[in-house]
PDB file of C-alpha atoms in Angstrom:
ATOM      1  CA  MET A   1      -0.127 159.524 104.399  1.00 54.00           C
ATOM      2  CA  TYR A   2       2.596 162.100 103.873  1.00 53.00           C
ATOM      3  CA  TYR A   3       3.974 164.591 101.338  1.00 57.00           C
ATOM      4  CA  ASN A   4       6.979 163.787  99.142  1.00 55.00           C
ATOM      5  CA  LYS A   5       9.722 166.257  98.119  1.00 53.00           C
ATOM      6  CA  GLN A   6       7.485 167.617  95.349  1.00 55.00           C
ATOM      7  CA  MET A   7       4.792 168.320  97.991  1.00 54.00           C
ATOM      8  CA  GLN A   8       2.572 165.642  96.463  1.00 70.00           C
ATOM      9  CA  LYS A   9       0.332 163.633  98.757  1.00 85.00           C
ATOM     10  CA  CYS A  10       1.479 160.014  98.977  1.00 90.00           C
ATOM     11  CA  PHE A  11       0.435 156.777 100.614  1.00 93.00           C
ATOM     12  CA  GLU A  12       2.846 154.105 101.842  1.00 94.00           C
ATOM     13  CA  VAL A  13       2.005 150.463 101.224  1.00 96.00           C
ATOM     14  CA  GLN A  14       4.008 147.428 102.289  1.00 97.00           C
ATOM     15  CA  ILE A  15       4.142 144.755  99.580  1.00 98.00           C
ATOM     16  CA  ILE A  16       5.478 141.761 101.520  1.00 97.00           C
ATOM     17  CA  ASP A  17       8.883 143.102 102.644  1.00 96.00           C
ATOM     18  CA  ARG A  18       9.045 146.156 100.379  1.00 96.00           C
ATOM     19  CA  ILE A  19       7.666 149.642 101.088  1.00 96.00           C
ATOM     20  CA  GLU A  20       6.254 151.557  98.119  1.00 95.00           C
ATOM     21  CA  LYS A  21       5.295 155.233  98.182  1.00 94.00           C
ATOM     22  CA  LEU A  22       2.268 155.769  95.932  1.00 95.00           C
ATOM     23  CA  PRO A  23       1.266 159.269  94.772  1.00 93.00           C
ATOM     24  CA  ILE A  24      -2.367 160.110  95.489  1.00 92.00           C
ATOM     25  CA  LEU A  25      -4.034 161.165  92.232  1.00 90.00           C
ATOM     26  CA  LYS A  26      -7.458 162.727  91.811  1.00 87.00           C
ATOM     27  CA  ILE A  27      -9.535 160.811  89.248  1.00 82.00           C
ATOM     28  CA  GLY A  28     -12.959 162.358  89.830  1.00 77.00           C
ATOM     29  CA  ASP A  29     -14.870 164.942  91.842  1.00 77.00           C
ATOM     30  CA  ASN A  30     -13.783 164.510  95.473  1.00 81.00           C
ATOM     31  CA  PHE A  31     -12.279 161.111  94.666  1.00 83.00           C
ATOM     32  CA  SER A  32      -8.635 159.976  94.568  1.00 89.00           C
ATOM     33  CA  ILE A  33      -6.583 156.810  94.335  1.00 91.00           C
ATOM     34  CA  ALA A  34      -3.106 155.775  95.444  1.00 93.00           C
ATOM     35  CA  PHE A  35      -1.558 155.288  92.005  1.00 93.00           C
ATOM     36  CA  PHE A  36       0.364 152.027  91.588  1.00 95.00           C
ATOM     37  CA  ASN A  37       2.458 151.892  88.439  1.00 94.00           C
ATOM     38  CA  LEU A  38       4.630 148.979  87.342  1.00 94.00           C
ATOM     39  CA  HIS A  39       5.542 150.514  83.961  1.00 93.00           C
ATOM     40  CA  GLY A  40       9.300 150.748  83.622  1.00 91.00           C
ATOM     41  CA  ASN A  41       9.990 149.613  87.198  1.00 95.00           C
ATOM     42  CA  VAL A  42      11.962 146.394  86.730  1.00 96.00           C
ATOM     43  CA  GLU A  43      12.820 145.862  90.407  1.00 97.00           C
ATOM     44  CA  LEU A  44       9.241 146.353  91.647  1.00 97.00           C
ATOM     45  CA  THR A  45       7.790 144.216  88.849  1.00 97.00           C
ATOM     46  CA  GLU A  46      10.179 141.354  89.613  1.00 97.00           C
ATOM     47  CA  HIS A  47       9.509 141.662  93.349  1.00 98.00           C
ATOM     48  CA  CYS A  48       5.756 141.316  92.789  1.00 98.00           C
ATOM     49  CA  ALA A  49       6.244 138.493  90.265  1.00 98.00           C
ATOM     50  CA  ILE A  50       8.378 136.472  92.689  1.00 98.00           C
ATOM     51  CA  HIS A  51       5.593 136.605  95.275  1.00 98.00           C
ATOM     52  CA  ILE A  52       2.676 135.926  92.906  1.00 98.00           C
ATOM     53  CA  ALA A  53       4.377 133.053  91.053  1.00 98.00           C
ATOM     54  CA  PRO A  54       3.892 130.607  93.988  1.00 98.00           C
ATOM     55  CA  LEU A  55       0.142 131.343  93.936  1.00 98.00           C
ATOM     56  CA  VAL A  56       0.044 130.392  90.254  1.00 98.00           C
ATOM     57  CA  LEU A  57       2.070 127.264  90.969  1.00 98.00           C
ATOM     58  CA  GLN A  58      -0.220 126.240  93.852  1.00 98.00           C
ATOM     59  CA  SER A  59      -3.310 126.713  91.668  1.00 98.00           C
ATOM     60  CA  LYS A  60      -1.846 124.300  89.082  1.00 98.00           C
ATOM     61  CA  ALA A  61      -2.774 126.752  86.310  1.00 98.00           C
ATOM     62  CA  ASP A  62      -1.627 125.822  82.808  1.00 97.00           C
ATOM     63  CA  ILE A  63      -1.758 129.342  81.420  1.00 98.00           C
ATOM     64  CA  ILE A  64      -1.814 132.938  82.704  1.00 98.00           C
ATOM     65  CA  LEU A  65      -4.224 135.580  81.363  1.00 98.00           C
ATOM     66  CA  THR A  66      -3.917 139.337  81.838  1.00 97.00           C
ATOM     67  CA  ALA A  67      -5.135 142.571  80.257  1.00 93.00           C
ATOM     68  CA  GLU A  68      -2.900 145.186  78.714  1.00 88.00           C
ATOM     69  CA  SER A  69      -1.158 147.249  79.699  1.00 82.00           C
ATOM     70  CA  LYS A  70       0.045 147.343  83.325  1.00 83.00           C
ATOM     71  CA  GLY A  71      -0.374 143.611  83.823  1.00 88.00           C
ATOM     72  CA  LEU A  72       1.846 142.736  80.854  1.00 94.00           C
ATOM     73  CA  GLN A  73       5.307 143.062  82.369  1.00 95.00           C
ATOM     74  CA  LEU A  74       4.104 141.494  85.626  1.00 97.00           C
ATOM     75  CA  VAL A  75       2.744 138.409  83.853  1.00 97.00           C
ATOM     76  CA  HIS A  76       5.829 138.207  81.647  1.00 97.00           C
ATOM     77  CA  ALA A  77       8.023 138.051  84.767  1.00 97.00           C
ATOM     78  CA  ILE A  78       5.736 135.498  86.446  1.00 98.00           C
ATOM     79  CA  ALA A  79       5.667 133.292  83.326  1.00 98.00           C
ATOM     80  CA  LYS A  80       9.463 133.480  83.093  1.00 97.00           C
ATOM     81  CA  ASN A  81       9.809 132.480  86.766  1.00 97.00           C
ATOM     82  CA  LEU A  82       7.556 129.464  86.146  1.00 97.00           C
ATOM     83  CA  SER A  83       9.132 128.542  82.776  1.00 97.00           C
ATOM     84  CA  HIS A  84       5.842 129.060  80.925  1.00 97.00           C
ATOM     85  CA  LYS A  85       6.442 129.454  77.195  1.00 96.00           C
ATOM     86  CA  PHE A  86       3.283 131.507  76.578  1.00 97.00           C
ATOM     87  CA  TYR A  87       0.714 133.649  78.361  1.00 97.00           C
ATOM     88  CA  ALA A  88      -2.522 135.145  77.030  1.00 96.00           C
ATOM     89  CA  VAL A  89      -3.158 138.887  76.736  1.00 95.00           C
ATOM     90  CA  ALA A  90      -6.524 140.619  76.396  1.00 94.00           C
ATOM     91  CA  ARG A  91      -6.132 143.746  74.253  1.00 90.00           C
ATOM     92  CA  LYS A  92      -8.001 147.020  74.802  1.00 85.00           C
ATOM     93  CA  SER A  93      -8.345 147.847  71.114  1.00 78.00           C
ATOM     94  CA  GLN A  94      -9.330 145.655  68.196  1.00 74.00           C
ATOM     95  CA  LYS A  95      -6.252 145.159  66.037  1.00 69.00           C
ATOM     96  CA  LEU A  96      -6.537 143.620  62.561  1.00 66.00           C
ATOM     97  CA  TYR A  97      -5.301 140.274  63.850  1.00 64.00           C
ATOM     98  CA  LEU A  98      -8.109 140.175  66.444  1.00 63.00           C
ATOM     99  CA  GLN A  99     -10.960 139.888  63.917  1.00 68.00           C
ATOM    100  CA  ASP A 100     -11.407 136.156  64.476  1.00 78.00           C
ATOM    101  CA  GLY A 101     -11.202 136.270  68.295  1.00 80.00           C
ATOM    102  CA  ILE A 102     -13.695 137.049  71.078  1.00 86.00           C
ATOM    103  CA  SER A 103     -14.483 140.147  73.138  1.00 85.00           C
ATOM    104  CA  VAL A 104     -16.264 141.334  76.290  1.00 88.00           C
ATOM    105  CA  SER A 105     -17.174 144.861  77.502  1.00 83.00           C
ATOM    106  CA  TYR A 106     -16.866 146.262  81.041  1.00 76.00           C
ATOM    107  CA  GLN A 107     -16.571 149.469  83.116  1.00 67.00           C
ATOM    108  CA  SER A 108     -13.306 150.442  84.867  1.00 63.00           C
ATOM    109  CA  ILE A 109     -12.806 152.777  87.844  1.00 57.00           C
ATOM    110  CA  THR A 110      -9.839 154.539  86.199  1.00 55.00           C
ATOM    111  CA  THR A 111     -11.237 154.915  82.662  1.00 58.00           C
ATOM    112  CA  LYS A 112     -14.267 156.910  81.570  1.00 64.00           C
ATOM    113  CA  GLY A 113     -16.891 155.064  79.582  1.00 67.00           C
ATOM    114  CA  GLU A 114     -17.247 151.438  78.630  1.00 78.00           C
ATOM    115  CA  GLN A 115     -14.163 149.440  77.699  1.00 84.00           C
ATOM    116  CA  THR A 116     -13.874 146.280  75.629  1.00 88.00           C
ATOM    117  CA  LEU A 117     -11.295 143.522  75.957  1.00 91.00           C
ATOM    118  CA  TYR A 118     -10.358 141.484  72.867  1.00 91.00           C
ATOM    119  CA  LEU A 119      -8.743 138.066  72.755  1.00 92.00           C
ATOM    120  CA  SER A 120      -7.103 136.794  69.561  1.00 91.00           C
ATOM    121  CA  LYS A 121      -7.865 133.331  68.179  1.00 92.00           C
ATOM    122  CA  HIS A 122      -4.277 132.390  69.076  1.00 92.00           C
ATOM    123  CA  ASP A 123      -4.909 133.236  72.729  1.00 94.00           C
ATOM    124  CA  VAL A 124      -8.380 131.645  72.660  1.00 95.00           C
ATOM    125  CA  ASP A 125      -6.653 128.434  71.555  1.00 95.00           C
ATOM    126  CA  LEU A 126      -4.105 128.816  74.380  1.00 96.00           C
ATOM    127  CA  LEU A 127      -6.944 128.959  76.947  1.00 97.00           C
ATOM    128  CA  LYS A 128      -9.222 126.264  75.529  1.00 97.00           C
ATOM    129  CA  GLY A 129      -9.456 123.295  77.879  1.00 98.00           C
ATOM    130  CA  LYS A 130      -6.820 124.793  80.205  1.00 98.00           C
ATOM    131  CA  LYS A 131      -6.716 125.817  83.858  1.00 98.00           C
ATOM    132  CA  VAL A 132      -6.332 129.612  83.826  1.00 98.00           C
ATOM    133  CA  ALA A 133      -4.744 132.038  86.314  1.00 98.00           C
ATOM    134  CA  ILE A 134      -5.998 135.622  85.902  1.00 98.00           C
ATOM    135  CA  ILE A 135      -3.379 138.140  87.041  1.00 98.00           C
ATOM    136  CA  ASP A 136      -3.679 141.935  87.260  1.00 95.00           C
ATOM    137  CA  ASP A 137      -1.829 144.732  89.023  1.00 96.00           C
ATOM    138  CA  VAL A 138      -4.747 146.187  91.047  1.00 95.00           C
ATOM    139  CA  ILE A 139      -8.334 145.131  91.694  1.00 94.00           C
ATOM    140  CA  SER A 140     -10.863 147.756  92.763  1.00 90.00           C
ATOM    141  CA  THR A 141     -14.428 147.302  91.522  1.00 87.00           C
ATOM    142  CA  GLY A 142     -13.490 143.925  90.060  1.00 89.00           C
ATOM    143  CA  GLU A 143     -15.016 144.721  86.656  1.00 89.00           C
ATOM    144  CA  SER A 144     -11.832 144.117  84.665  1.00 89.00           C
ATOM    145  CA  VAL A 145     -11.126 140.824  86.456  1.00 92.00           C
ATOM    146  CA  SER A 146     -14.742 139.744  85.821  1.00 93.00           C
ATOM    147  CA  ALA A 147     -14.302 140.607  82.138  1.00 92.00           C
ATOM    148  CA  LEU A 148     -11.121 138.513  82.000  1.00 95.00           C
ATOM    149  CA  GLU A 149     -12.934 135.654  83.724  1.00 95.00           C
ATOM    150  CA  LYS A 150     -15.735 135.838  81.150  1.00 94.00           C
ATOM    151  CA  LEU A 151     -13.185 135.838  78.312  1.00 95.00           C
ATOM    152  CA  ALA A 152     -11.419 132.789  79.772  1.00 96.00           C
ATOM    153  CA  GLU A 153     -14.671 130.869  80.165  1.00 95.00           C
ATOM    154  CA  THR A 154     -15.911 131.856  76.699  1.00 94.00           C
ATOM    155  CA  ALA A 155     -12.611 130.555  75.306  1.00 95.00           C
ATOM    156  CA  GLY A 156     -13.223 127.227  77.033  1.00 96.00           C
ATOM    157  CA  GLY A 157     -10.825 127.659  79.935  1.00 97.00           C
ATOM    158  CA  LYS A 158     -11.438 127.079  83.639  1.00 98.00           C
ATOM    159  CA  VAL A 159     -10.352 129.877  85.980  1.00 98.00           C
ATOM    160  CA  VAL A 160      -8.486 128.420  88.966  1.00 98.00           C
ATOM    161  CA  LEU A 161      -6.888 131.622  90.310  1.00 98.00           C
ATOM    162  CA  LYS A 162      -7.571 135.363  90.371  1.00 98.00           C
ATOM    163  CA  ALA A 163      -4.631 137.283  91.840  1.00 98.00           C
ATOM    164  CA  THR A 164      -3.412 140.880  91.953  1.00 97.00           C
ATOM    165  CA  VAL A 165      -0.622 142.804  93.589  1.00 98.00           C
ATOM    166  CA  LEU A 166      -3.003 145.219  95.343  1.00 98.00           C
ATOM    167  CA  ALA A 167      -6.635 145.104  96.448  1.00 97.00           C
ATOM    168  CA  GLU A 168      -8.123 148.602  96.495  1.00 95.00           C
ATOM    169  CA  GLY A 169     -10.951 149.696  98.798  1.00 92.00           C
ATOM    170  CA  ASP A 170     -13.615 147.052  99.454  1.00 93.00           C
ATOM    171  CA  ALA A 171     -11.837 144.558  97.179  1.00 95.00           C
ATOM    172  CA  LYS A 172      -9.737 143.534 100.191  1.00 95.00           C
ATOM    173  CA  ASN A 173     -12.872 141.853 101.600  1.00 96.00           C
ATOM    174  CA  ARG A 174     -13.279 139.511  98.641  1.00 95.00           C
ATOM    175  CA  THR A 175     -12.526 135.863  99.327  1.00 96.00           C
ATOM    176  CA  ASP A 176     -12.134 134.860  95.663  1.00 96.00           C
ATOM    177  CA  ILE A 177      -9.087 137.072  95.038  1.00 97.00           C
ATOM    178  CA  LYS A 178      -5.506 136.552  96.215  1.00 98.00           C
ATOM    179  CA  PHE A 179      -3.457 139.728  96.711  1.00 98.00           C
ATOM    180  CA  LEU A 180      -0.159 140.830  98.242  1.00 98.00           C
ATOM    181  CA  ALA A 181      -1.361 144.029  99.978  1.00 98.00           C
ATOM    182  CA  ASP A 182      -4.327 146.391 100.163  1.00 97.00           C
ATOM    183  CA  ILE A 183      -4.719 150.124  99.667  1.00 96.00           C
ATOM    184  CA  PRO A 184      -7.614 152.479 100.445  1.00 93.00           C
ATOM    185  CA  LEU A 185      -9.674 154.678  98.184  1.00 90.00           C
ATOM    186  CA  PHE A 186      -9.738 158.343  99.163  1.00 87.00           C
ATOM    187  CA  PHE A 187     -12.350 161.041  99.370  1.00 81.00           C
ATOM    188  CA  ASP A 188     -11.155 164.667  99.130  1.00 70.00           C
ATOM    189  CA  CYS A 189     -12.495 167.474 101.287  1.00 57.00           C
ATOM    190  CA  ASN A 190     -11.026 170.981 101.595  1.00 53.00           C
ATOM    191  CA  ASP A 191      -7.574 169.869 100.384  1.00 52.00           C
ATOM    192  CA  LYS A 192      -7.444 167.155 103.034  1.00 57.00           C
ATOM    193  CA  VAL A 193      -7.591 163.524 102.011  1.00 54.00           C
ATOM    194  CA  PHE A 194      -9.552 161.159 104.198  1.00 54.00           C
ATOM    195  CA  ARG A 195      -9.244 157.396 104.071  1.00 53.00           C
ATOM    196  CA  LYS A 196     -12.413 155.678 103.018  1.00 51.00           C
ATOM    197  CA  ILE A 197     -13.993 153.643 105.807  1.00 42.00           C
ATOM    198  CA  ASN A 198     -14.833 150.179 104.461  1.00 44.00           C
TER     199      ASN A 198
END
C-alpha cells in the first residue's frame, strides 16, 4: 500500500504481467475496497480480455453472460477475441423490452439494498440449451455471480465457467471461480488501513 500524487491511499495488484494501482475507497463504516474500474480504460480492458478468453475457450462455452455495467466492455472484448457474434447481458433495471424476460434478486457488497438482474427474452433464447461462461470484473461475496448463475440455469443454460479479473477477500479461496489476481478487503482504524486477514 502507498499514497499516490493526490495523497490517496492505493493498493498495487499484478494482473498477469501488468501492475495496476487501485485507489482505496471507503464504502462503509471502517470498511474499504481497492477500487477496480474498467470503464473507459481500453488498454486494461483488452489486457484482461486477452487473458480470460483462453479460459472461455477451454471451457467450450457457447455463449458468455455478464451483468451491466463494468463487465460489459470486458465481455465485448472477450467475445471479439473469440469471434462470438453475441453475448448475453443481465440488466440492472427493467426496461420496456425486458417485460417478457426473467429476473433474479441479490445483495451486492458495493450497492446498498437488494438488486435485481433482468434478462430479456432475446438473451434467454441465446442461453437456452447452451454452455454458458459467466464473466465479471470482480468477485467478492459472490452474490452477483450466483444471481447470474441462477439466471443462466432458469433460461435453460448450463454454466461451464465462472471467471473474473479479480477475486476480492475470501473469494480467492473459492475453487469454482477462475481469476487473474486477488485483492484484499480493508478495515479502517485511526486513518490507517489494515489488510484483512483471511
